[in-house]
């Protein structure tokens, strides 16, 4: 079964689009910082006009589903796993293509 790897920059782009649609702004107005914590797992901070919004893993997956559907024309309900790669940073592996 073929896997799709979504690189860190595309995860950031997906979150920018996700936040922009929710707040009805341009994706360029969103600044995102990805994070990983051993206790809490994956998260992200999104900044819009100096206001911070924290996204948990479920929000990141939701953003990636939107990205898969609207930009990659892939099944948005395929299995998505976030992985911390030593060289690539945060990546998403999409299974079940």
mmCIF file of C-alpha atoms in Angstrom:
data_model
loop_
_atom_site.group_PDB
_atom_site.id
_atom_site.type_symbol
_atom_site.label_atom_id
_atom_site.label_comp_id
_atom_site.label_asym_id
_atom_site.label_seq_id
_atom_site.Cartn_x
_atom_site.Cartn_y
_atom_site.Cartn_z
ATOM 1 C CA UNK A 1 0.000 0.000 0.000
ATOM 2 C CA UNK A 2 1.390 3.360 -1.033
ATOM 3 C CA UNK A 3 2.039 6.059 1.561
ATOM 4 C CA UNK A 4 2.045 9.801 1.063
ATOM 5 C CA UNK A 5 4.558 11.830 3.071
ATOM 6 C CA UNK A 6 3.531 15.414 3.842
ATOM 7 C CA UNK A 7 6.597 17.525 4.709
ATOM 8 C CA UNK A 8 6.774 20.029 7.559
ATOM 9 C CA UNK A 9 6.271 23.088 5.339
ATOM 10 C CA UNK A 10 3.045 21.622 3.924
ATOM 11 C CA UNK A 11 1.811 20.912 7.463
ATOM 12 C CA UNK A 12 2.405 24.583 8.247
ATOM 13 C CA UNK A 13 0.638 25.593 5.026
ATOM 14 C CA UNK A 14 -2.304 23.331 5.892
ATOM 15 C CA UNK A 15 -2.640 24.954 9.311
ATOM 16 C CA UNK A 16 -2.462 28.441 7.751
ATOM 17 C CA UNK A 17 -5.304 27.562 5.373
ATOM 18 C CA UNK A 18 -7.286 25.904 8.180
ATOM 19 C CA UNK A 19 -7.008 28.938 10.495
ATOM 20 C CA UNK A 20 -7.645 31.388 7.659
ATOM 21 C CA UNK A 21 -10.901 29.654 6.745
ATOM 22 C CA UNK A 22 -12.069 29.645 10.357
ATOM 23 C CA UNK A 23 -11.212 33.316 10.885
ATOM 24 C CA UNK A 24 -12.093 34.466 7.342
ATOM 25 C CA UNK A 25 -8.669 35.960 6.651
ATOM 26 C CA UNK A 26 -5.905 35.311 4.143
ATOM 27 C CA UNK A 27 -3.573 32.338 4.830
ATOM 28 C CA UNK A 28 -0.632 34.761 4.572
ATOM 29 C CA UNK A 29 -1.882 36.498 7.730
ATOM 30 C CA UNK A 30 -1.280 33.368 9.821
ATOM 31 C CA UNK A 31 2.095 32.506 11.379
ATOM 32 C CA UNK A 32 2.545 28.938 12.630
ATOM 33 C CA UNK A 33 5.070 27.309 14.923
ATOM 34 C CA UNK A 34 5.039 23.512 15.185
ATOM 35 C CA UNK A 35 5.982 21.865 18.481
ATOM 36 C CA UNK A 36 6.530 18.464 20.018
ATOM 37 C CA UNK A 37 6.582 17.591 23.694
ATOM 38 C CA UNK A 38 7.331 14.138 25.129
ATOM 39 C CA UNK A 39 4.377 14.414 27.517
ATOM 40 C CA UNK A 40 1.780 16.122 25.306
ATOM 41 C CA UNK A 41 2.794 15.069 21.798
ATOM 42 C CA UNK A 42 2.330 17.261 18.738
ATOM 43 C CA UNK A 43 0.906 20.749 18.863
ATOM 44 C CA UNK A 44 1.155 24.072 17.082
ATOM 45 C CA UNK A 45 0.813 27.732 17.883
ATOM 46 C CA UNK A 46 -0.913 29.897 15.301
ATOM 47 C CA UNK A 47 -0.588 33.662 15.485
ATOM 48 C CA UNK A 48 -3.025 36.083 13.860
ATOM 49 C CA UNK A 49 -2.584 39.790 14.581
ATOM 50 C CA UNK A 50 -0.455 39.024 17.660
ATOM 51 C CA UNK A 51 -3.125 36.713 19.078
ATOM 52 C CA UNK A 52 -2.060 33.155 19.793
ATOM 53 C CA UNK A 53 -4.156 30.057 19.263
ATOM 54 C CA UNK A 54 -2.877 26.660 20.410
ATOM 55 C CA UNK A 55 -3.736 23.667 18.255
ATOM 56 C CA UNK A 56 -3.572 20.133 19.594
ATOM 57 C CA UNK A 57 -2.858 17.016 17.533
ATOM 58 C CA UNK A 58 -6.539 16.612 16.585
ATOM 59 C CA UNK A 59 -6.612 20.164 15.159
ATOM 60 C CA UNK A 60 -3.469 19.495 13.117
ATOM 61 C CA UNK A 61 -5.024 16.314 11.719
ATOM 62 C CA UNK A 62 -8.200 18.257 10.880
ATOM 63 C CA UNK A 63 -6.091 20.854 9.033
ATOM 64 C CA UNK A 64 -4.308 18.086 7.141
ATOM 65 C CA UNK A 65 -7.648 16.528 6.143
ATOM 66 C CA UNK A 66 -8.685 19.880 4.666
ATOM 67 C CA UNK A 67 -5.315 20.101 2.842
ATOM 68 C CA UNK A 68 -5.655 16.550 1.469
ATOM 69 C CA UNK A 69 -9.156 17.224 0.203
ATOM 70 C CA UNK A 70 -8.786 20.734 -1.240
ATOM 71 C CA UNK A 71 -5.181 20.817 -2.449
ATOM 72 C CA UNK A 72 -4.083 17.233 -3.096
ATOM 73 C CA UNK A 73 -7.423 15.726 -4.165
ATOM 74 C CA UNK A 74 -6.785 12.792 -1.861
ATOM 75 C CA UNK A 75 -9.119 10.963 0.507
ATOM 76 C CA UNK A 76 -9.330 13.245 3.565
ATOM 77 C CA UNK A 77 -10.316 10.278 5.754
ATOM 78 C CA UNK A 78 -7.259 8.171 5.062
ATOM 79 C CA UNK A 79 -5.197 7.383 8.147
ATOM 80 C CA UNK A 80 -2.873 10.252 9.073
ATOM 81 C CA UNK A 81 0.032 9.779 11.457
ATOM 82 C CA UNK A 82 2.234 12.615 12.678
ATOM 83 C CA UNK A 83 5.886 11.638 13.020
ATOM 84 C CA UNK A 84 8.916 13.469 14.380
ATOM 85 C CA UNK A 85 11.790 12.837 11.959
ATOM 86 C CA UNK A 86 15.394 13.610 12.954
ATOM 87 C CA UNK A 87 16.172 15.231 9.599
ATOM 88 C CA UNK A 88 12.810 16.401 8.261
ATOM 89 C CA UNK A 89 11.200 17.668 11.464
ATOM 90 C CA UNK A 90 7.464 17.054 11.822
ATOM 91 C CA UNK A 91 6.028 15.068 8.925
ATOM 92 C CA UNK A 92 2.671 13.424 8.298
ATOM 93 C CA UNK A 93 2.312 9.969 6.840
ATOM 94 C CA UNK A 94 -0.957 9.344 5.026
ATOM 95 C CA UNK A 95 -1.839 5.651 4.863
ATOM 96 C CA UNK A 96 -4.485 3.803 2.942
ATOM 97 C CA UNK A 97 -4.158 5.560 -0.385
#
